[in-house]
């Protein structure tokens, strides 16, 4: 995995301290591939009634470049009673299967898909107490939690207990916020939740302060001028959403064919402007079929898409001394990552293959769409590191799944990804003395 002429590496000699440095440039790649917590997702059935198949899920990732599945877990039988032990066990089994397959879930709980009969705020609160340990213990494979719980499909519309759309009184809003606050309290702080419309977040939490753990999902994207009620006042909510989604997750699904709004020009403009990270590939297929001119670009750009631009590295370092690196990373996607992500410089001994991981302080959540970020840091070489030559790699592992290479971020460059280790080859070596 050393340098190859086809990678068109440009080496420039620079003098930094006492060590000669080399600058490497990295060709980009247009390849489509899976990366965690972004992209198209599959929604194939009710998560409470169906059973995920591990082999099928794995095929999503390896053959379709899909890393997400939707899990809408209906609690129909428990509107006035505790969630049964068997239902909770099934939820755990579903999440275990997702973990074995190397994917993550977009998770939502709901009480009905056919009428307005949902659960009271008190019952929802009790259920969330039951769900709390499952959310906590499976945070590693939960990408994001949609607020759900209220109304048909958990989309906060037709609802028996929280006021119907257009007839929501002050108590209804207090009850809706109580459910949201309770959900925030039981979902691990490393994970965000999403509300169905900008109005819901703006009404309950205001617009003057940032609420970093509450994102958005639009489940009728492009369906009408207001996306079937997703927007109440686009002239106000569009600018709000464009700014808010710089920091919080955005996703959802298309709804109905509605040309020209549902076609590529508007679709790609709003996917980029509202920083979409994920989108349903199963619904609405007629809408997606109309995206043939842009579907490949959308597939690559949903969420983040990081590519190395250049890197400068010393040719040698001393045990116990510093190893300065400068690495440029461009985000060609629509959004930044929305969950925590580690960044590491990895040294691999060219003789023994032993790996040494050195933490970098960069936060990929700050690597904004359409911009280039710079990692400029001097790390300390362990004093007990064996002398010899080391290849340099960049690793962006999941903090909760660091031993699983399929959960590490792959960079969009030619010939740099090692799927077996989850490492991105920086095509540079350093001699440790």
CSV table of C-alpha atoms in Angstrom, one decimal:
chain,number,residue,atom,x,y,z
A,1,UNK,CA,0.0,0.0,0.0
A,2,UNK,CA,2.9,2.4,-0.7
A,3,UNK,CA,3.1,5.1,-3.3
A,4,UNK,CA,2.2,4.3,-6.8
A,5,UNK,CA,2.8,6.4,-9.9
A,6,UNK,CA,-0.9,6.2,-10.9
A,7,UNK,CA,-1.7,8.2,-7.7
A,8,UNK,CA,0.2,11.2,-9.1
A,9,UNK,CA,1.9,12.0,-5.9
A,10,UNK,CA,3.6,15.4,-5.7
A,11,UNK,CA,6.6,15.5,-3.4
A,12,UNK,CA,7.9,18.8,-2.3
A,13,UNK,CA,10.9,19.2,0.0
A,14,UNK,CA,10.4,21.4,3.0
A,15,UNK,CA,12.6,21.9,6.0
A,16,UNK,CA,10.8,21.9,9.3
A,17,UNK,CA,13.1,21.9,12.4
A,18,UNK,CA,15.6,19.2,11.8
A,19,UNK,CA,13.4,16.9,9.7
A,20,UNK,CA,12.9,17.0,6.0
A,21,UNK,CA,9.2,17.0,5.1
A,22,UNK,CA,7.2,15.8,2.1
A,23,UNK,CA,3.9,17.1,0.8
A,24,UNK,CA,1.6,14.5,-0.8
A,25,UNK,CA,-1.4,15.4,-3.0
A,26,UNK,CA,-4.3,13.0,-3.2
A,27,UNK,CA,-6.5,12.4,-6.3
A,28,UNK,CA,-10.1,12.3,-5.5
A,29,UNK,CA,-12.5,9.4,-6.4
A,30,UNK,CA,-16.0,9.4,-7.8
A,31,UNK,CA,-16.7,5.9,-6.5
A,32,UNK,CA,-19.9,5.2,-4.7
A,33,UNK,CA,-19.4,3.4,-1.4
A,34,UNK,CA,-21.0,2.9,2.0
A,35,UNK,CA,-20.1,5.1,5.0
A,36,UNK,CA,-21.7,5.2,8.4
A,37,UNK,CA,-24.7,7.3,9.4
A,38,UNK,CA,-25.3,8.8,5.9
A,39,UNK,CA,-26.8,8.0,2.5
A,40,UNK,CA,-29.9,6.2,1.3
A,41,UNK,CA,-31.6,3.9,3.8
A,42,UNK,CA,-33.9,1.0,3.4
A,43,UNK,CA,-37.4,0.8,5.1
A,44,UNK,CA,-38.7,-2.7,4.5
A,45,UNK,CA,-41.4,-3.2,7.1
A,46,UNK,CA,-42.6,-2.6,10.7
A,47,UNK,CA,-39.7,-3.2,13.0
A,48,UNK,CA,-41.9,-4.6,15.8
A,49,UNK,CA,-43.5,-7.2,13.5
A,50,UNK,CA,-40.8,-8.1,11.0
A,51,UNK,CA,-37.4,-9.6,11.7
A,52,UNK,CA,-34.2,-8.2,10.2
A,53,UNK,CA,-32.2,-10.8,8.3
A,54,UNK,CA,-28.5,-10.4,9.0
A,55,UNK,CA,-27.4,-11.6,5.5
A,56,UNK,CA,-29.8,-9.2,3.8
A,57,UNK,CA,-28.6,-6.3,5.9
A,58,UNK,CA,-25.0,-7.0,5.2
A,59,UNK,CA,-25.8,-7.1,1.4
A,60,UNK,CA,-27.3,-3.6,1.7
A,61,UNK,CA,-23.9,-2.4,2.8
A,62,UNK,CA,-21.6,-4.5,0.7
A,63,UNK,CA,-23.6,-4.5,-2.6
A,64,UNK,CA,-25.8,-1.4,-2.4
A,65,UNK,CA,-23.5,1.0,-0.4
A,66,UNK,CA,-26.3,1.4,2.1
A,67,UNK,CA,-25.4,1.7,5.8
A,68,UNK,CA,-28.8,2.7,7.4
A,69,UNK,CA,-32.1,1.0,7.9
A,70,UNK,CA,-35.3,2.5,9.3
A,71,UNK,CA,-36.8,0.9,12.4
A,72,UNK,CA,-40.3,2.1,13.2
A,73,UNK,CA,-41.3,0.2,16.2
A,74,UNK,CA,-45.1,0.3,16.8
A,75,UNK,CA,-46.5,0.0,20.3
A,76,UNK,CA,-50.1,-0.5,19.3
A,77,UNK,CA,-50.9,-3.1,22.0
A,78,UNK,CA,-49.5,-1.0,24.8
A,79,UNK,CA,-51.5,2.3,24.5
A,80,UNK,CA,-52.8,1.8,28.1
A,81,UNK,CA,-50.3,-0.7,29.5
A,82,UNK,CA,-46.6,-1.3,29.9
A,83,UNK,CA,-44.5,-2.6,27.0
A,84,UNK,CA,-44.3,-6.3,27.2
A,85,UNK,CA,-41.1,-8.2,27.9
A,86,UNK,CA,-41.4,-10.0,24.6
A,87,UNK,CA,-41.7,-6.7,22.7
A,88,UNK,CA,-38.6,-5.3,24.4
A,89,UNK,CA,-36.7,-8.5,23.7
A,90,UNK,CA,-37.7,-8.3,20.0
A,91,UNK,CA,-36.4,-4.7,19.9
A,92,UNK,CA,-33.1,-5.8,21.4
A,93,UNK,CA,-32.9,-8.7,18.9
A,94,UNK,CA,-33.5,-6.3,16.0
A,95,UNK,CA,-30.7,-4.0,17.1
A,96,UNK,CA,-28.3,-7.0,17.7
A,97,UNK,CA,-28.9,-8.1,14.1
A,98,UNK,CA,-28.2,-4.6,12.8
A,99,UNK,CA,-24.9,-4.5,14.8
A,100,UNK,CA,-23.7,-7.9,13.5
A,101,UNK,CA,-24.4,-6.8,9.9
A,102,UNK,CA,-22.4,-3.5,10.3
A,103,UNK,CA,-25.3,-1.1,9.9
A,104,UNK,CA,-27.2,1.5,12.0
A,105,UNK,CA,-30.8,2.4,12.5
A,106,UNK,CA,-32.9,5.5,12.2
A,107,UNK,CA,-35.3,4.7,15.1
A,108,UNK,CA,-38.8,5.8,15.8
A,109,UNK,CA,-41.5,4.6,18.1
A,110,UNK,CA,-45.2,5.1,17.3
A,111,UNK,CA,-48.6,3.9,18.4
A,112,UNK,CA,-50.7,3.9,15.3
A,113,UNK,CA,-50.5,4.0,11.5
A,114,UNK,CA,-54.2,4.1,10.7
A,115,UNK,CA,-56.0,6.4,13.1
A,116,UNK,CA,-55.5,9.1,15.8
A,117,UNK,CA,-55.5,6.8,18.8
A,118,UNK,CA,-52.1,7.3,20.5
A,119,UNK,CA,-51.0,7.2,24.2
A,120,UNK,CA,-51.4,9.8,26.8
A,121,UNK,CA,-48.4,11.9,27.9
A,122,UNK,CA,-48.2,9.9,31.2
A,123,UNK,CA,-48.2,6.6,29.4
A,124,UNK,CA,-45.6,7.8,26.9
A,125,UNK,CA,-43.4,8.9,29.8
A,126,UNK,CA,-43.7,5.5,31.4
A,127,UNK,CA,-42.9,3.7,28.2
A,128,UNK,CA,-39.8,5.9,27.7
A,129,UNK,CA,-38.6,4.8,31.1
A,130,UNK,CA,-38.9,1.2,30.0
A,131,UNK,CA,-37.1,2.0,26.7
A,132,UNK,CA,-34.3,4.0,28.4
A,133,UNK,CA,-31.9,1.1,29.0
A,134,UNK,CA,-32.4,-0.2,25.4
A,135,UNK,CA,-31.6,3.2,24.0
A,136,UNK,CA,-28.6,3.5,26.3
A,137,UNK,CA,-27.2,0.0,25.7
A,138,UNK,CA,-27.6,0.2,21.9
A,139,UNK,CA,-26.5,3.8,21.3
A,140,UNK,CA,-23.6,2.4,19.2
A,141,UNK,CA,-26.0,1.3,16.4
A,142,UNK,CA,-28.6,4.1,16.8
A,143,UNK,CA,-27.8,6.8,14.2
A,144,UNK,CA,-30.6,9.1,15.2
A,145,UNK,CA,-34.0,8.9,17.0
A,146,UNK,CA,-37.0,10.5,15.3
A,147,UNK,CA,-39.4,11.9,18.0
A,148,UNK,CA,-42.4,9.8,16.9
A,149,UNK,CA,-44.7,8.7,19.7
A,150,UNK,CA,-47.5,11.3,18.8
A,151,UNK,CA,-50.1,10.8,16.1
A,152,UNK,CA,-50.4,8.6,13.0
A,153,UNK,CA,-47.1,7.1,12.0
A,154,UNK,CA,-45.6,9.1,14.9
A,155,UNK,CA,-45.6,12.1,12.7
A,156,UNK,CA,-47.5,14.4,15.1
A,157,UNK,CA,-50.5,15.0,12.9
A,158,UNK,CA,-53.8,13.1,13.5
A,159,UNK,CA,-53.6,12.6,17.3
A,160,UNK,CA,-56.1,11.9,20.0
A,161,UNK,CA,-54.1,13.3,22.9
A,162,UNK,CA,-52.1,16.3,21.7
A,163,UNK,CA,-54.4,18.4,19.6
A,164,UNK,CA,-54.9,18.0,15.9
A,165,UNK,CA,-52.9,20.1,13.4
A,166,UNK,CA,-54.5,23.6,13.3
A,167,UNK,CA,-56.2,23.1,16.7
A,168,UNK,CA,-53.3,22.8,19.1
A,169,UNK,CA,-53.9,24.7,22.4
A,170,UNK,CA,-51.4,25.8,25.0
A,171,UNK,CA,-51.8,22.6,27.0
A,172,UNK,CA,-51.3,20.5,23.9
A,173,UNK,CA,-48.0,22.3,23.2
A,174,UNK,CA,-46.9,21.7,26.8
A,175,UNK,CA,-47.7,18.0,26.5
A,176,UNK,CA,-45.8,17.8,23.2
A,177,UNK,CA,-42.8,19.5,24.7
A,178,UNK,CA,-43.0,17.2,27.8
A,179,UNK,CA,-42.8,14.2,25.5
A,180,UNK,CA,-39.9,15.7,23.6
A,181,UNK,CA,-38.0,16.6,26.8
A,182,UNK,CA,-38.6,13.2,28.2
A,183,UNK,CA,-37.2,11.6,25.0
A,184,UNK,CA,-34.1,13.8,25.2
A,185,UNK,CA,-33.6,12.6,28.7
A,186,UNK,CA,-33.6,8.9,27.9
A,187,UNK,CA,-31.8,9.1,24.5
A,188,UNK,CA,-28.0,9.1,25.3
A,189,UNK,CA,-26.5,12.6,25.0
A,190,UNK,CA,-24.3,11.4,22.2
A,191,UNK,CA,-27.4,11.0,20.0
A,192,UNK,CA,-29.8,13.6,18.5
A,193,UNK,CA,-33.6,13.3,18.0
A,194,UNK,CA,-35.5,14.8,15.1
A,195,UNK,CA,-38.9,16.6,14.9
A,196,UNK,CA,-41.2,16.4,11.9
A,197,UNK,CA,-41.4,20.1,11.1
A,198,UNK,CA,-39.5,23.3,11.8
A,199,UNK,CA,-42.6,24.7,13.4
A,200,UNK,CA,-42.5,22.1,16.1
A,201,UNK,CA,-39.0,23.0,17.2
A,202,UNK,CA,-39.5,26.7,16.8
A,203,UNK,CA,-42.7,26.7,18.8
A,204,UNK,CA,-41.4,24.5,21.7
A,205,UNK,CA,-37.8,25.8,21.9
A,206,UNK,CA,-37.8,29.2,20.3
A,207,UNK,CA,-35.4,30.5,17.7
A,208,UNK,CA,-33.0,32.6,19.8
A,209,UNK,CA,-30.9,29.7,21.1
A,210,UNK,CA,-29.4,26.7,19.5
A,211,UNK,CA,-30.8,23.3,20.5
A,212,UNK,CA,-28.0,21.0,19.2
A,213,UNK,CA,-29.7,17.7,19.9
A,214,UNK,CA,-32.9,18.4,18.0
A,215,UNK,CA,-32.8,17.9,14.2
A,216,UNK,CA,-35.4,17.6,11.6
A,217,UNK,CA,-37.0,15.0,9.3
A,218,UNK,CA,-39.2,15.8,6.3
A,219,UNK,CA,-41.3,12.8,5.2
A,220,UNK,CA,-43.1,14.6,2.3
A,221,UNK,CA,-40.0,16.1,0.7
A,222,UNK,CA,-40.9,18.0,-2.5
A,223,UNK,CA,-44.6,16.9,-2.5
A,224,UNK,CA,-46.2,20.4,-2.7
A,225,UNK,CA,-45.2,24.0,-2.3
A,226,UNK,CA,-45.2,23.5,1.5
A,227,UNK,CA,-44.3,19.7,1.4
A,228,UNK,CA,-47.8,18.7,2.6
A,229,UNK,CA,-47.7,20.9,5.7
A,230,UNK,CA,-44.0,20.5,6.6
A,231,UNK,CA,-43.6,24.2,6.2
A,232,UNK,CA,-46.0,26.8,7.5
A,233,UNK,CA,-44.1,29.9,6.4
A,234,UNK,CA,-41.3,29.0,4.0
A,235,UNK,CA,-40.0,32.5,3.8
A,236,UNK,CA,-39.1,32.3,7.5
A,237,UNK,CA,-38.6,28.5,7.9
A,238,UNK,CA,-36.3,28.0,4.9
A,239,UNK,CA,-33.5,30.4,6.2
A,240,UNK,CA,-34.0,29.0,9.7
A,241,UNK,CA,-33.6,25.4,8.5
A,242,UNK,CA,-30.6,26.2,6.4
A,243,UNK,CA,-28.8,27.5,9.4
A,244,UNK,CA,-30.1,25.0,11.9
A,245,UNK,CA,-29.1,22.0,9.9
A,246,UNK,CA,-25.5,23.1,9.8
A,247,UNK,CA,-25.4,21.6,13.3
A,248,UNK,CA,-28.2,19.0,13.6
A,249,UNK,CA,-29.2,16.0,11.5
A,250,UNK,CA,-31.7,16.3,8.6
A,251,UNK,CA,-33.3,13.4,6.7
A,252,UNK,CA,-36.6,11.8,5.6
A,253,UNK,CA,-38.3,10.6,2.5
A,254,UNK,CA,-40.0,11.8,-0.7
A,255,UNK,CA,-43.8,11.6,-0.9
A,256,UNK,CA,-45.5,12.1,-4.3
A,257,UNK,CA,-44.5,13.0,-7.8
A,258,UNK,CA,-44.9,16.8,-8.1
A,259,UNK,CA,-43.1,18.1,-11.2
A,260,UNK,CA,-41.2,20.4,-11.6
A,261,UNK,CA,-40.6,20.7,-7.8
A,262,UNK,CA,-40.0,17.0,-7.3
A,263,UNK,CA,-37.4,16.9,-10.1
A,264,UNK,CA,-33.6,17.2,-9.9
A,265,UNK,CA,-33.1,21.0,-9.9
A,266,UNK,CA,-35.2,21.7,-6.8
A,267,UNK,CA,-34.3,18.3,-5.2
A,268,UNK,CA,-30.5,18.9,-5.3
A,269,UNK,CA,-30.8,22.5,-4.3
A,270,UNK,CA,-32.8,21.7,-1.2
A,271,UNK,CA,-30.8,18.6,-0.3
A,272,UNK,CA,-27.7,20.8,-0.3
A,273,UNK,CA,-29.3,23.8,1.2
A,274,UNK,CA,-30.9,21.9,4.1
A,275,UNK,CA,-27.8,19.7,4.6
A,276,UNK,CA,-29.6,16.3,4.2
A,277,UNK,CA,-27.8,13.3,5.6
A,278,UNK,CA,-30.1,10.4,4.7
A,279,UNK,CA,-33.1,9.6,2.5
A,280,UNK,CA,-35.5,6.7,2.0
A,281,UNK,CA,-34.6,4.6,-1.1
A,282,UNK,CA,-37.9,2.6,-0.9
A,283,UNK,CA,-40.4,5.5,-0.9
A,284,UNK,CA,-41.4,7.2,-3.1
A,285,UNK,CA,-39.8,5.2,-5.9
A,286,UNK,CA,-41.7,7.1,-8.6
A,287,UNK,CA,-40.2,10.3,-7.3
A,288,UNK,CA,-36.7,8.8,-7.2
A,289,UNK,CA,-37.1,7.3,-10.7
A,290,UNK,CA,-37.4,10.9,-11.9
A,291,UNK,CA,-34.0,11.7,-10.5
A,292,UNK,CA,-32.1,9.7,-13.2
A,293,UNK,CA,-30.1,12.8,-14.2
A,294,UNK,CA,-28.9,13.4,-10.7
A,295,UNK,CA,-29.3,10.2,-8.7
A,296,UNK,CA,-25.6,9.2,-8.8
A,297,UNK,CA,-24.6,12.6,-7.5
A,298,UNK,CA,-27.2,12.5,-4.8
A,299,UNK,CA,-26.1,9.0,-3.8
A,300,UNK,CA,-22.5,10.3,-3.3
A,301,UNK,CA,-23.4,13.5,-1.6
A,302,UNK,CA,-26.0,12.6,1.0
A,303,UNK,CA,-24.4,13.4,4.3
A,304,UNK,CA,-20.7,13.9,4.4
A,305,UNK,CA,-18.2,12.9,1.7
A,306,UNK,CA,-14.6,13.5,2.9
A,307,UNK,CA,-11.6,13.5,0.6
A,308,UNK,CA,-8.0,14.1,1.4
A,309,UNK,CA,-6.5,17.1,-0.6
A,310,UNK,CA,-2.9,17.2,0.6
A,311,UNK,CA,-0.7,16.3,3.5
A,312,UNK,CA,2.7,17.3,4.8
A,313,UNK,CA,4.7,14.8,6.9
A,314,UNK,CA,8.2,14.6,8.3
A,315,UNK,CA,10.6,12.0,6.9
A,316,UNK,CA,11.8,11.1,10.4
A,317,UNK,CA,10.9,11.5,14.1
A,318,UNK,CA,12.5,10.7,17.4
A,319,UNK,CA,11.0,8.5,20.1
A,320,UNK,CA,9.6,10.7,22.8
A,321,UNK,CA,9.7,13.6,20.3
A,322,UNK,CA,7.2,15.4,18.1
A,323,UNK,CA,5.7,14.3,14.8
A,324,UNK,CA,4.0,17.3,13.1
A,325,UNK,CA,1.4,16.6,10.4
A,326,UNK,CA,-0.7,18.9,8.3
A,327,UNK,CA,-3.6,17.2,6.5
A,328,UNK,CA,-6.3,18.8,4.3
A,329,UNK,CA,-9.7,17.2,4.1
A,330,UNK,CA,-12.5,18.5,1.8
A,331,UNK,CA,-16.2,17.8,2.4
A,332,UNK,CA,-17.9,17.2,-0.9
A,333,UNK,CA,-21.2,16.1,0.7
A,334,UNK,CA,-24.3,17.9,1.7
A,335,UNK,CA,-23.7,17.9,5.4
A,336,UNK,CA,-21.2,17.3,8.2
A,337,UNK,CA,-21.4,14.2,10.4
A,338,UNK,CA,-23.9,14.6,13.2
A,339,UNK,CA,-22.5,12.1,15.8
A,340,UNK,CA,-19.2,12.1,17.6
A,341,UNK,CA,-16.3,10.7,15.6
A,342,UNK,CA,-12.6,10.1,16.6
A,343,UNK,CA,-9.7,11.1,14.5
A,344,UNK,CA,-6.4,9.3,14.8
A,345,UNK,CA,-3.0,9.2,13.1
A,346,UNK,CA,-2.0,5.6,12.8
A,347,UNK,CA,1.6,4.4,12.5
A,348,UNK,CA,2.1,0.9,11.0
A,349,UNK,CA,5.5,-0.7,11.4
A,350,UNK,CA,6.6,-1.8,7.9
A,351,UNK,CA,8.4,-4.9,9.3
A,352,UNK,CA,6.1,-6.2,12.0
A,353,UNK,CA,2.8,-4.7,10.9
A,354,UNK,CA,2.2,-3.4,14.5
A,355,UNK,CA,-0.2,-0.5,14.7
A,356,UNK,CA,0.2,2.6,17.0
A,357,UNK,CA,-2.7,5.0,17.2
A,358,UNK,CA,-2.1,8.6,18.2
A,359,UNK,CA,-5.2,10.8,18.9
A,360,UNK,CA,-5.8,14.0,16.9
A,361,UNK,CA,-7.9,16.8,18.3
A,362,UNK,CA,-9.9,17.4,15.1
A,363,UNK,CA,-13.7,17.1,15.2
A,364,UNK,CA,-15.3,16.0,11.9
A,365,UNK,CA,-18.6,17.5,12.9
A,366,UNK,CA,-17.0,20.9,12.2
A,367,UNK,CA,-15.9,19.9,8.7
A,368,UNK,CA,-18.6,21.8,6.8
A,369,UNK,CA,-20.1,20.9,3.5
A,370,UNK,CA,-18.4,22.5,0.6
A,371,UNK,CA,-15.3,23.5,2.6
A,372,UNK,CA,-11.8,22.2,3.3
A,373,UNK,CA,-10.6,21.7,6.8
A,374,UNK,CA,-7.0,21.4,8.0
A,375,UNK,CA,-5.7,19.1,10.6
A,376,UNK,CA,-2.5,20.8,11.8
A,377,UNK,CA,-1.1,19.1,14.9
A,378,UNK,CA,2.1,17.8,16.4
A,379,UNK,CA,1.7,14.5,18.2
A,380,UNK,CA,4.2,12.9,20.5
A,381,UNK,CA,5.9,9.7,19.4
A,382,UNK,CA,5.7,7.1,22.2
A,383,UNK,CA,9.1,6.8,23.9
A,384,UNK,CA,8.9,3.0,23.9
A,385,UNK,CA,8.0,2.7,20.2
A,386,UNK,CA,10.3,0.4,18.3
A,387,UNK,CA,12.7,2.1,15.9
A,388,UNK,CA,12.1,1.5,12.2
A,389,UNK,CA,10.0,2.6,9.3
A,390,UNK,CA,6.3,3.3,9.7
A,391,UNK,CA,3.5,3.9,7.2
A,392,UNK,CA,1.1,6.7,8.1
A,393,UNK,CA,-2.7,6.3,8.0
A,394,UNK,CA,-5.7,8.4,9.0
A,395,UNK,CA,-8.4,6.7,10.9
A,396,UNK,CA,-11.9,8.1,11.7
A,397,UNK,CA,-13.4,5.4,13.9
A,398,UNK,CA,-16.7,5.3,15.7
A,399,UNK,CA,-16.0,6.0,19.4
A,400,UNK,CA,-18.5,3.2,20.4
A,401,UNK,CA,-17.4,0.7,17.7
A,402,UNK,CA,-13.7,1.4,17.4
A,403,UNK,CA,-12.8,-2.3,16.8
A,404,UNK,CA,-15.3,-2.5,13.8
A,405,UNK,CA,-13.6,-1.3,10.6
A,406,UNK,CA,-16.9,-1.1,8.7
A,407,UNK,CA,-18.0,1.7,11.1
A,408,UNK,CA,-14.9,3.8,10.3
A,409,UNK,CA,-15.2,6.6,7.7
A,410,UNK,CA,-13.8,5.9,4.3
A,411,UNK,CA,-12.3,8.8,2.4
A,412,UNK,CA,-13.1,9.5,-1.2
A,413,UNK,CA,-9.7,9.1,-2.7
A,414,UNK,CA,-8.0,6.7,-5.1
A,415,UNK,CA,-6.2,3.7,-3.6
A,416,UNK,CA,-6.2,4.8,0.0
A,417,UNK,CA,-8.9,2.7,1.7
A,418,UNK,CA,-8.1,-0.5,3.6
A,419,UNK,CA,-11.4,-2.2,4.3
A,420,UNK,CA,-9.8,-4.9,6.5
A,421,UNK,CA,-8.6,-2.3,9.0
A,422,UNK,CA,-10.8,0.8,8.4
A,423,UNK,CA,-7.6,2.9,7.7
A,424,UNK,CA,-7.0,5.5,5.0
A,425,UNK,CA,-3.5,5.3,3.7
A,426,UNK,CA,-1.7,8.7,3.7
A,427,UNK,CA,0.9,7.4,1.3
A,428,UNK,CA,3.8,8.6,3.5
A,429,UNK,CA,6.4,6.9,5.7
A,430,UNK,CA,8.3,8.2,8.6
A,431,UNK,CA,11.5,6.7,10.1
A,432,UNK,CA,11.4,6.6,13.9
A,433,UNK,CA,14.8,6.7,15.6
